[in-house]
Amino acid sequence: MSARVAVLISGRGSNLQALINACATPSFPAKIALVISNVSGAEGLRKAERANIPTQTLPHKNYDGRESFDAAIDAALKDANIDMICLAGFMRIFSDGFARKWQGKIINIHPSLLPAFKGMHVHRQALKAGVRISGCTVHYVVPELDSGPIIAQAAVPVEHDDTEETLAARILQAEHRLYPAALKLLAESGVKLENGKAVFAR
């Protein structure tokens, strides 16, 4: 039986679309059962609706703190019988309690080769540092920002004339390939979080 996945978004949902496309393959071991956005009118919600995926909007400004917002998300996930969560451009930081509750079942994609260039303005950081290779990382979500064990990475060369925008565009193409592959690995139990490490099946 396919794993029931929730995708959390805040914006255009390009990685969501990549996951939707992958999950449309009959043999794919996961199914997107819910898309949640903290932003009303986020473009990604329309992508989900076109794919007949249930959506829910939970504006974070409607809640009096991080814990109450996370509790609302947790309730929505429980109601939809969600097995695992993919963050796809979800621009909120979870409370420690939420992150621990879903630890091992929640993953994120970040547009750098972690542990390099955490946080925001990642491509600006990469260009300023003068690195010749950047890329993207799928990792488990833990309470510490962008610090969870790494599941998969893809390298992308940095060109001499790259801008933040051109580098971001090439890395995004790599993200669209990497994220479905990482979700497949997770859904097939090809990787598990054990004692703070990503452990891969042999």
PDB file of C-alpha atoms in Angstrom:
ATOM      1  CA  MET A   1       0.000   0.000   0.000  1.00  0.00           C
ATOM      2  CA  SER A   2       1.292   3.442  -0.914  1.00  0.00           C
ATOM      3  CA  ALA A   3       2.531   5.755   1.815  1.00  0.00           C
ATOM      4  CA  ARG A   4       0.203   8.699   2.356  1.00  0.00           C
ATOM      5  CA  VAL A   5       2.189  11.904   1.990  1.00  0.00           C
ATOM      6  CA  ALA A   6       1.410  15.519   2.873  1.00  0.00           C
ATOM      7  CA  VAL A   7       3.305  18.269   1.059  1.00  0.00           C
ATOM      8  CA  LEU A   8       3.638  21.611   2.852  1.00  0.00           C
ATOM      9  CA  ILE A   9       4.147  24.698   0.699  1.00  0.00           C
ATOM     10  CA  SER A  10       4.214  28.482   0.900  1.00  0.00           C
ATOM     11  CA  GLY A  11       4.550  29.491  -2.742  1.00  0.00           C
ATOM     12  CA  ARG A  12       4.620  28.375  -6.351  1.00  0.00           C
ATOM     13  CA  GLY A  13       4.994  24.673  -5.652  1.00  0.00           C
ATOM     14  CA  SER A  14       7.485  23.699  -8.355  1.00  0.00           C
ATOM     15  CA  ASN A  15       8.877  20.856  -6.239  1.00  0.00           C
ATOM     16  CA  LEU A  16       5.297  19.917  -5.390  1.00  0.00           C
ATOM     17  CA  GLN A  17       4.635  19.522  -9.118  1.00  0.00           C
ATOM     18  CA  ALA A  18       7.674  17.284  -9.466  1.00  0.00           C
ATOM     19  CA  LEU A  19       6.342  15.112  -6.640  1.00  0.00           C
ATOM     20  CA  ILE A  20       2.846  15.081  -8.177  1.00  0.00           C
ATOM     21  CA  ASN A  21       4.317  13.901 -11.484  1.00  0.00           C
ATOM     22  CA  ALA A  22       6.296  11.143  -9.778  1.00  0.00           C
ATOM     23  CA  CYS A  23       3.354   9.954  -7.704  1.00  0.00           C
ATOM     24  CA  ALA A  24       1.223   9.679 -10.852  1.00  0.00           C
ATOM     25  CA  THR A  25       3.358   6.700 -11.881  1.00  0.00           C
ATOM     26  CA  PRO A  26       1.398   3.557 -10.871  1.00  0.00           C
ATOM     27  CA  SER A  27       4.472   1.846  -9.423  1.00  0.00           C
ATOM     28  CA  PHE A  28       5.514   4.810  -7.251  1.00  0.00           C
ATOM     29  CA  PRO A  29       5.337   3.796  -3.555  1.00  0.00           C
ATOM     30  CA  ALA A  30       3.778   7.040  -2.273  1.00  0.00           C
ATOM     31  CA  LYS A  31       0.619   9.032  -2.838  1.00  0.00           C
ATOM     32  CA  ILE A  32       0.108  12.723  -2.090  1.00  0.00           C
ATOM     33  CA  ALA A  33      -3.006  12.755   0.088  1.00  0.00           C
ATOM     34  CA  LEU A  34      -2.921  16.392   1.239  1.00  0.00           C
ATOM     35  CA  VAL A  35      -1.292  19.718   0.383  1.00  0.00           C
ATOM     36  CA  ILE A  36      -1.168  22.348   3.124  1.00  0.00           C
ATOM     37  CA  SER A  37      -0.184  25.980   2.638  1.00  0.00           C
ATOM     38  CA  ASN A  38       0.282  28.733   5.188  1.00  0.00           C
ATOM     39  CA  VAL A  39      -0.335  31.307   2.439  1.00  0.00           C
ATOM     40  CA  SER A  40      -3.803  31.902   1.032  1.00  0.00           C
ATOM     41  CA  GLY A  41      -3.778  31.831  -2.745  1.00  0.00           C
ATOM     42  CA  ALA A  42      -0.373  30.176  -3.042  1.00  0.00           C
ATOM     43  CA  GLU A  43       0.159  29.058  -6.629  1.00  0.00           C
ATOM     44  CA  GLY A  44       1.003  25.552  -5.496  1.00  0.00           C
ATOM     45  CA  LEU A  45      -2.543  25.068  -4.232  1.00  0.00           C
ATOM     46  CA  ARG A  46      -3.810  25.377  -7.794  1.00  0.00           C
ATOM     47  CA  LYS A  47      -1.330  22.725  -8.914  1.00  0.00           C
ATOM     48  CA  ALA A  48      -2.707  20.380  -6.262  1.00  0.00           C
ATOM     49  CA  GLU A  49      -6.309  21.124  -7.183  1.00  0.00           C
ATOM     50  CA  ARG A  50      -5.614  20.400 -10.865  1.00  0.00           C
ATOM     51  CA  ALA A  51      -4.290  17.012  -9.759  1.00  0.00           C
ATOM     52  CA  ASN A  52      -7.417  16.410  -7.616  1.00  0.00           C
ATOM     53  CA  ILE A  53      -5.392  16.451  -4.404  1.00  0.00           C
ATOM     54  CA  PRO A  54      -7.153  17.757  -1.264  1.00  0.00           C
ATOM     55  CA  THR A  55      -5.790  21.078  -0.041  1.00  0.00           C
ATOM     56  CA  GLN A  56      -5.964  23.048   3.164  1.00  0.00           C
ATOM     57  CA  THR A  57      -4.907  26.617   3.919  1.00  0.00           C
ATOM     58  CA  LEU A  58      -3.748  27.399   7.440  1.00  0.00           C
ATOM     59  CA  PRO A  59      -2.516  31.029   7.570  1.00  0.00           C
ATOM     60  CA  HIS A  60       0.072  31.179  10.330  1.00  0.00           C
ATOM     61  CA  LYS A  61      -0.997  34.723  11.193  1.00  0.00           C
ATOM     62  CA  ASN A  62      -4.298  33.309  12.465  1.00  0.00           C
ATOM     63  CA  TYR A  63      -2.496  31.593  15.348  1.00  0.00           C
ATOM     64  CA  ASP A  64      -1.040  33.104  18.499  1.00  0.00           C
ATOM     65  CA  GLY A  65       2.276  31.272  18.317  1.00  0.00           C
ATOM     66  CA  ARG A  66       4.356  28.590  16.702  1.00  0.00           C
ATOM     67  CA  GLU A  67       3.018  25.817  18.932  1.00  0.00           C
ATOM     68  CA  SER A  68      -0.659  26.534  18.202  1.00  0.00           C
ATOM     69  CA  PHE A  69       0.045  26.765  14.462  1.00  0.00           C
ATOM     70  CA  ASP A  70       1.928  23.480  14.546  1.00  0.00           C
ATOM     71  CA  ALA A  71      -0.937  21.894  16.497  1.00  0.00           C
ATOM     72  CA  ALA A  72      -3.346  22.880  13.713  1.00  0.00           C
ATOM     73  CA  ILE A  73      -1.039  21.321  11.107  1.00  0.00           C
ATOM     74  CA  ASP A  74      -0.680  18.192  13.212  1.00  0.00           C
ATOM     75  CA  ALA A  75      -4.468  17.868  13.505  1.00  0.00           C
ATOM     76  CA  ALA A  76      -4.871  18.205   9.729  1.00  0.00           C
ATOM     77  CA  LEU A  77      -2.220  15.547   9.168  1.00  0.00           C
ATOM     78  CA  LYS A  78      -3.897  13.201  11.622  1.00  0.00           C
ATOM     79  CA  ASP A  79      -7.311  13.704  10.004  1.00  0.00           C
ATOM     80  CA  ALA A  80      -5.831  12.768   6.620  1.00  0.00           C
ATOM     81  CA  ASN A  81      -4.018   9.682   7.996  1.00  0.00           C
ATOM     82  CA  ILE A  82      -0.672  11.009   6.812  1.00  0.00           C
ATOM     83  CA  ASP A  83       2.377   8.746   7.034  1.00  0.00           C
ATOM     84  CA  MET A  84       5.108  11.199   6.025  1.00  0.00           C
ATOM     85  CA  ILE A  85       5.635  14.872   5.197  1.00  0.00           C
ATOM     86  CA  CYS A  86       7.560  16.603   2.420  1.00  0.00           C
ATOM     87  CA  LEU A  87       8.399  20.279   2.858  1.00  0.00           C
ATOM     88  CA  ALA A  88       8.511  22.029  -0.511  1.00  0.00           C
ATOM     89  CA  GLY A  89       9.252  25.702  -0.068  1.00  0.00           C
ATOM     90  CA  PHE A  90       7.437  25.847   3.263  1.00  0.00           C
ATOM     91  CA  MET A  91       8.697  29.051   4.836  1.00  0.00           C
ATOM     92  CA  ARG A  92       7.992  28.350   8.487  1.00  0.00           C
ATOM     93  CA  ILE A  93      10.179  26.892  11.216  1.00  0.00           C
ATOM     94  CA  PHE A  94       8.573  24.182  13.321  1.00  0.00           C
ATOM     95  CA  SER A  95       8.497  24.019  17.085  1.00  0.00           C
ATOM     96  CA  ASP A  96      10.825  21.441  18.626  1.00  0.00           C
ATOM     97  CA  GLY A  97       7.844  19.384  19.746  1.00  0.00           C
ATOM     98  CA  PHE A  98       6.405  19.075  16.240  1.00  0.00           C
ATOM     99  CA  ALA A  99       9.784  18.264  14.718  1.00  0.00           C
ATOM    100  CA  ARG A 100      10.396  15.547  17.307  1.00  0.00           C
ATOM    101  CA  LYS A 101       6.908  14.055  16.899  1.00  0.00           C
ATOM    102  CA  TRP A 102       7.393  13.618  13.154  1.00  0.00           C
ATOM    103  CA  GLN A 103      11.130  12.885  13.289  1.00  0.00           C
ATOM    104  CA  GLY A 104      12.044  10.234  10.764  1.00  0.00           C
ATOM    105  CA  LYS A 105       8.869  10.921   8.772  1.00  0.00           C
ATOM    106  CA  ILE A 106       9.454  14.514   7.665  1.00  0.00           C
ATOM    107  CA  ILE A 107      11.919  15.592   4.973  1.00  0.00           C
ATOM    108  CA  ASN A 108      12.938  18.845   3.337  1.00  0.00           C
ATOM    109  CA  ILE A 109      14.817  19.916   0.224  1.00  0.00           C
ATOM    110  CA  HIS A 110      17.395  22.683   0.531  1.00  0.00           C
ATOM    111  CA  PRO A 111      19.135  24.410  -2.413  1.00  0.00           C
ATOM    112  CA  SER A 112      22.736  23.850  -1.344  1.00  0.00           C
ATOM    113  CA  LEU A 113      25.075  21.006  -0.536  1.00  0.00           C
ATOM    114  CA  LEU A 114      24.524  20.935   3.199  1.00  0.00           C
ATOM    115  CA  PRO A 115      26.116  21.504   5.631  1.00  0.00           C
ATOM    116  CA  ALA A 116      27.286  24.426   3.466  1.00  0.00           C
ATOM    117  CA  PHE A 117      25.061  27.495   3.146  1.00  0.00           C
ATOM    118  CA  LYS A 118      22.193  27.004   5.553  1.00  0.00           C
ATOM    119  CA  GLY A 119      19.260  29.346   5.968  1.00  0.00           C
ATOM    120  CA  MET A 120      18.233  32.046   3.494  1.00  0.00           C
ATOM    121  CA  HIS A 121      19.863  33.632   0.412  1.00  0.00           C
ATOM    122  CA  VAL A 122      21.669  30.387  -0.278  1.00  0.00           C
ATOM    123  CA  HIS A 123      22.775  31.168  -3.839  1.00  0.00           C
ATOM    124  CA  ARG A 124      24.097  34.565  -2.766  1.00  0.00           C
ATOM    125  CA  GLN A 125      26.130  32.793  -0.091  1.00  0.00           C
ATOM    126  CA  ALA A 126      27.503  30.315  -2.628  1.00  0.00           C
ATOM    127  CA  LEU A 127      28.517  32.992  -5.127  1.00  0.00           C
ATOM    128  CA  LYS A 128      30.103  35.140  -2.437  1.00  0.00           C
ATOM    129  CA  ALA A 129      32.122  32.162  -1.198  1.00  0.00           C
ATOM    130  CA  GLY A 130      33.361  31.474  -4.719  1.00  0.00           C
ATOM    131  CA  VAL A 131      32.527  27.774  -4.691  1.00  0.00           C
ATOM    132  CA  ARG A 132      32.765  25.944  -8.026  1.00  0.00           C
ATOM    133  CA  ILE A 133      30.113  23.371  -7.157  1.00  0.00           C
ATOM    134  CA  SER A 134      26.786  23.885  -5.411  1.00  0.00           C
ATOM    135  CA  GLY A 135      23.641  21.777  -5.563  1.00  0.00           C
ATOM    136  CA  CYS A 136      20.760  20.572  -3.430  1.00  0.00           C
ATOM    137  CA  THR A 137      20.143  18.311  -0.459  1.00  0.00           C
ATOM    138  CA  VAL A 138      17.201  16.270   0.795  1.00  0.00           C
ATOM    139  CA  HIS A 139      17.454  15.782   4.535  1.00  0.00           C
ATOM    140  CA  TYR A 140      15.460  14.696   7.526  1.00  0.00           C
ATOM    141  CA  VAL A 141      13.912  17.569   9.482  1.00  0.00           C
ATOM    142  CA  VAL A 142      15.109  17.891  13.073  1.00  0.00           C
ATOM    143  CA  PRO A 143      14.648  20.746  15.564  1.00  0.00           C
ATOM    144  CA  GLU A 144      17.897  22.422  14.445  1.00  0.00           C
ATOM    145  CA  LEU A 145      17.478  24.365  11.174  1.00  0.00           C
ATOM    146  CA  ASP A 146      18.881  22.657   8.052  1.00  0.00           C
ATOM    147  CA  SER A 147      20.831  20.228  10.228  1.00  0.00           C
ATOM    148  CA  GLY A 148      19.043  16.895   9.811  1.00  0.00           C
ATOM    149  CA  PRO A 149      20.801  13.789   8.496  1.00  0.00           C
ATOM    150  CA  ILE A 150      21.286  13.840   4.736  1.00  0.00           C
ATOM    151  CA  ILE A 151      19.287  11.435   2.567  1.00  0.00           C
ATOM    152  CA  ALA A 152      20.388  12.493  -0.929  1.00  0.00           C
ATOM    153  CA  GLN A 153      22.355  15.212  -2.714  1.00  0.00           C
ATOM    154  CA  ALA A 154      22.888  16.406  -6.268  1.00  0.00           C
ATOM    155  CA  ALA A 155      25.841  18.508  -7.396  1.00  0.00           C
ATOM    156  CA  VAL A 156      25.457  21.436  -9.803  1.00  0.00           C
ATOM    157  CA  PRO A 157      28.488  23.280 -11.263  1.00  0.00           C
ATOM    158  CA  VAL A 158      28.723  27.013 -10.635  1.00  0.00           C
ATOM    159  CA  GLU A 159      29.524  28.860 -13.879  1.00  0.00           C
ATOM    160  CA  HIS A 160      31.859  31.869 -13.962  1.00  0.00           C
ATOM    161  CA  ASP A 161      29.057  34.197 -15.102  1.00  0.00           C
ATOM    162  CA  ASP A 162      26.322  32.861 -12.818  1.00  0.00           C
ATOM    163  CA  THR A 163      23.953  35.203 -11.035  1.00  0.00           C
ATOM    164  CA  GLU A 164      21.775  34.201  -8.112  1.00  0.00           C
ATOM    165  CA  GLU A 165      18.915  33.729 -10.577  1.00  0.00           C
ATOM    166  CA  THR A 166      20.752  31.565 -13.111  1.00  0.00           C
ATOM    167  CA  LEU A 167      22.302  29.378 -10.425  1.00  0.00           C
ATOM    168  CA  ALA A 168      18.944  29.012  -8.695  1.00  0.00           C
ATOM    169  CA  ALA A 169      17.276  27.946 -11.940  1.00  0.00           C
ATOM    170  CA  ARG A 170      19.803  25.167 -12.625  1.00  0.00           C
ATOM    171  CA  ILE A 171      19.715  23.924  -9.062  1.00  0.00           C
ATOM    172  CA  LEU A 172      15.912  23.877  -9.171  1.00  0.00           C
ATOM    173  CA  GLN A 173      16.059  21.492 -12.133  1.00  0.00           C
ATOM    174  CA  ALA A 174      18.224  19.187 -10.030  1.00  0.00           C
ATOM    175  CA  GLU A 175      15.780  19.489  -7.124  1.00  0.00           C
ATOM    176  CA  HIS A 176      12.947  18.288  -9.343  1.00  0.00           C
ATOM    177  CA  ARG A 177      14.874  15.068 -10.018  1.00  0.00           C
ATOM    178  CA  LEU A 178      16.284  14.556  -6.533  1.00  0.00           C
ATOM    179  CA  TYR A 179      13.184  15.054  -4.389  1.00  0.00           C
ATOM    180  CA  PRO A 180      11.025  12.321  -5.983  1.00  0.00           C
ATOM    181  CA  ALA A 181      13.977   9.916  -5.813  1.00  0.00           C
ATOM    182  CA  ALA A 182      14.468  10.656  -2.112  1.00  0.00           C
ATOM    183  CA  LEU A 183      10.745  10.268  -1.362  1.00  0.00           C
ATOM    184  CA  LYS A 184      10.745   6.919  -3.164  1.00  0.00           C
ATOM    185  CA  LEU A 185      13.687   5.782  -1.060  1.00  0.00           C
ATOM    186  CA  LEU A 186      11.912   6.821   2.142  1.00  0.00           C
ATOM    187  CA  ALA A 187       8.555   5.275   1.160  1.00  0.00           C
ATOM    188  CA  GLU A 188      10.239   1.961   0.309  1.00  0.00           C
ATOM    189  CA  SER A 189      12.077   1.967   3.668  1.00  0.00           C
ATOM    190  CA  GLY A 190      15.356   2.248   1.793  1.00  0.00           C
ATOM    191  CA  VAL A 191      16.457   4.762   4.421  1.00  0.00           C
ATOM    192  CA  LYS A 192      15.533   5.204   8.066  1.00  0.00           C
ATOM    193  CA  LEU A 193      16.466   7.641  10.807  1.00  0.00           C
ATOM    194  CA  GLU A 194      18.184   5.766  13.619  1.00  0.00           C
ATOM    195  CA  ASN A 195      20.096   7.298  16.519  1.00  0.00           C
ATOM    196  CA  GLY A 196      20.343  10.625  14.721  1.00  0.00           C
ATOM    197  CA  LYS A 197      21.753   9.140  11.503  1.00  0.00           C
ATOM    198  CA  ALA A 198      20.337   8.243   8.101  1.00  0.00           C
ATOM    199  CA  VAL A 199      20.736   4.471   7.816  1.00  0.00           C
ATOM    200  CA  PHE A 200      20.399   2.981   4.340  1.00  0.00           C
ATOM    201  CA  ALA A 201      19.158  -0.507   3.532  1.00  0.00           C
ATOM    202  CA  ARG A 202      21.787  -2.753   2.034  1.00  0.00           C
TER     203      ARG A 202
END
